[in-house]
Amino acid sequence: MKSSIFLGLGAILAAIAVAGGAFASHALKERLTERALEIFETGTRYQMYHSLALLLVALFLSQTETGQSSLIGAGIAFLVGIALFSGSLYALALSGIKWLGAITPLGGVAFLIGWGCLVSAAFTFKSSP
C-alpha cells in the first residue's frame, strides 16, 4: 500500500475533525445537551489524534522498503478505529440512541491494535537508502 493513500486519508480525516469540532462548538452548541456535546467532541479529538497517526504511518512508509506490513496494519487499524470509535460517538451524540455506545470500545481496540503495530514496526524499521 502506498504511503500516499495514508497521507491523503490522514489529511482528509484531520480536516473533517477540525470541521466537526467547529460544527459542534457553533451549530450544535444550542441543539445538543452538554453531555452529547462532550461525546461529540471526544469523537473529534480521537479522530484528530489518529489522523495524525496516519500521517506518521505515511511518513514511515515513505522511508522504508522493509517492515511495511506492520505499518500498513497500523494504518488500517487507525482507519477502522476512527470509523468505529469516532463514528459511533458522532452517531450517539446526534441521535441519542444508547446502544451505539456499545460499538465505541471496538474502535478503541482497533486504535490499540494500530499502536501495537507501530511498536512492532519500530523494531523492524530499516530506512531505505
PDB file of C-alpha atoms in Angstrom, residues 17-74:
ATOM      1  CA  ALA A  17     -12.073  16.560  12.568  1.00  0.00           C
ATOM      2  CA  VAL A  18     -11.408  20.308  12.508  1.00  0.00           C
ATOM      3  CA  ALA A  19     -14.683  20.946  10.686  1.00  0.00           C
ATOM      4  CA  GLY A  20     -16.534  18.644  13.078  1.00  0.00           C
ATOM      5  CA  GLY A  21     -15.133  20.445  16.096  1.00  0.00           C
ATOM      6  CA  ALA A  22     -16.129  23.811  14.677  1.00  0.00           C
ATOM      7  CA  PHE A  23     -19.572  22.468  13.761  1.00  0.00           C
ATOM      8  CA  ALA A  24     -20.052  21.171  17.298  1.00  0.00           C
ATOM      9  CA  SER A  25     -18.960  24.372  19.001  1.00  0.00           C
ATOM     10  CA  HIS A  26     -21.113  26.601  16.800  1.00  0.00           C
ATOM     11  CA  ALA A  27     -24.060  24.826  15.165  1.00  0.00           C
ATOM     12  CA  LEU A  28     -24.603  22.052  17.700  1.00  0.00           C
ATOM     13  CA  LYS A  29     -23.979  24.000  20.900  1.00  0.00           C
ATOM     14  CA  GLU A  30     -27.612  25.093  21.172  1.00  0.00           C
ATOM     15  CA  ARG A  31     -29.083  21.805  19.884  1.00  0.00           C
ATOM     16  CA  LEU A  32     -27.299  19.169  21.946  1.00  0.00           C
ATOM     17  CA  THR A  33     -27.178  18.577  25.660  1.00  0.00           C
ATOM     18  CA  GLU A  34     -23.881  19.335  27.371  1.00  0.00           C
ATOM     19  CA  ARG A  35     -23.206  15.581  27.678  1.00  0.00           C
ATOM     20  CA  ALA A  36     -23.967  14.936  23.988  1.00  0.00           C
ATOM     21  CA  LEU A  37     -21.652  17.800  23.041  1.00  0.00           C
ATOM     22  CA  GLU A  38     -18.878  16.270  25.186  1.00  0.00           C
ATOM     23  CA  ILE A  39     -19.399  12.927  23.443  1.00  0.00           C
ATOM     24  CA  PHE A  40     -19.207  14.561  20.011  1.00  0.00           C
ATOM     25  CA  GLU A  41     -16.056  16.468  20.974  1.00  0.00           C
ATOM     26  CA  THR A  42     -14.431  13.253  22.231  1.00  0.00           C
ATOM     27  CA  GLY A  43     -15.064  11.777  18.784  1.00  0.00           C
ATOM     28  CA  THR A  44     -13.409  14.724  17.055  1.00  0.00           C
ATOM     29  CA  ARG A  45     -10.432  14.692  19.435  1.00  0.00           C
ATOM     30  CA  TYR A  46      -9.706  10.996  18.897  1.00  0.00           C
ATOM     31  CA  GLN A  47     -10.253  11.378  15.172  1.00  0.00           C
ATOM     32  CA  MET A  48      -7.614  14.113  15.100  1.00  0.00           C
ATOM     33  CA  TYR A  49      -5.128  12.104  17.185  1.00  0.00           C
ATOM     34  CA  HIS A  50      -5.427   9.130  14.889  1.00  0.00           C
ATOM     35  CA  SER A  51      -5.462  11.199  11.710  1.00  0.00           C
ATOM     36  CA  LEU A  52      -2.068  12.489  12.824  1.00  0.00           C
ATOM     37  CA  ALA A  53      -1.041   8.884  13.495  1.00  0.00           C
ATOM     38  CA  LEU A  54      -1.992   8.080   9.882  1.00  0.00           C
ATOM     39  CA  LEU A  55       0.323  10.876   8.733  1.00  0.00           C
ATOM     40  CA  LEU A  56       3.078   9.305  10.833  1.00  0.00           C
ATOM     41  CA  VAL A  57       2.401   5.931   9.202  1.00  0.00           C
ATOM     42  CA  ALA A  58       2.616   7.587   5.774  1.00  0.00           C
ATOM     43  CA  LEU A  59       5.926   9.211   6.686  1.00  0.00           C
ATOM     44  CA  PHE A  60       7.436   5.930   7.856  1.00  0.00           C
ATOM     45  CA  LEU A  61       6.091   4.035   4.850  1.00  0.00           C
ATOM     46  CA  SER A  62       7.750   6.560   2.557  1.00  0.00           C
ATOM     47  CA  GLN A  63      11.089   5.964   4.301  1.00  0.00           C
ATOM     48  CA  THR A  64      11.268   2.178   4.212  1.00  0.00           C
ATOM     49  CA  GLU A  65      11.093  -0.736   1.851  1.00  0.00           C
ATOM     50  CA  THR A  66      11.100  -3.357   4.608  1.00  0.00           C
ATOM     51  CA  GLY A  67       8.761  -3.817   7.556  1.00  0.00           C
ATOM     52  CA  GLN A  68       5.816  -2.409   5.677  1.00  0.00           C
ATOM     53  CA  SER A  69       3.276  -4.987   6.849  1.00  0.00           C
ATOM     54  CA  SER A  70       3.281  -3.655  10.429  1.00  0.00           C
ATOM     55  CA  LEU A  71       2.955  -0.091   9.172  1.00  0.00           C
ATOM     56  CA  ILE A  72       0.134  -0.992   6.814  1.00  0.00           C
ATOM     57  CA  GLY A  73      -1.566  -2.875   9.647  1.00  0.00           C
ATOM     58  CA  ALA A  74      -1.255   0.201  11.847  1.00  0.00           C
TER      59      ALA A  74
END
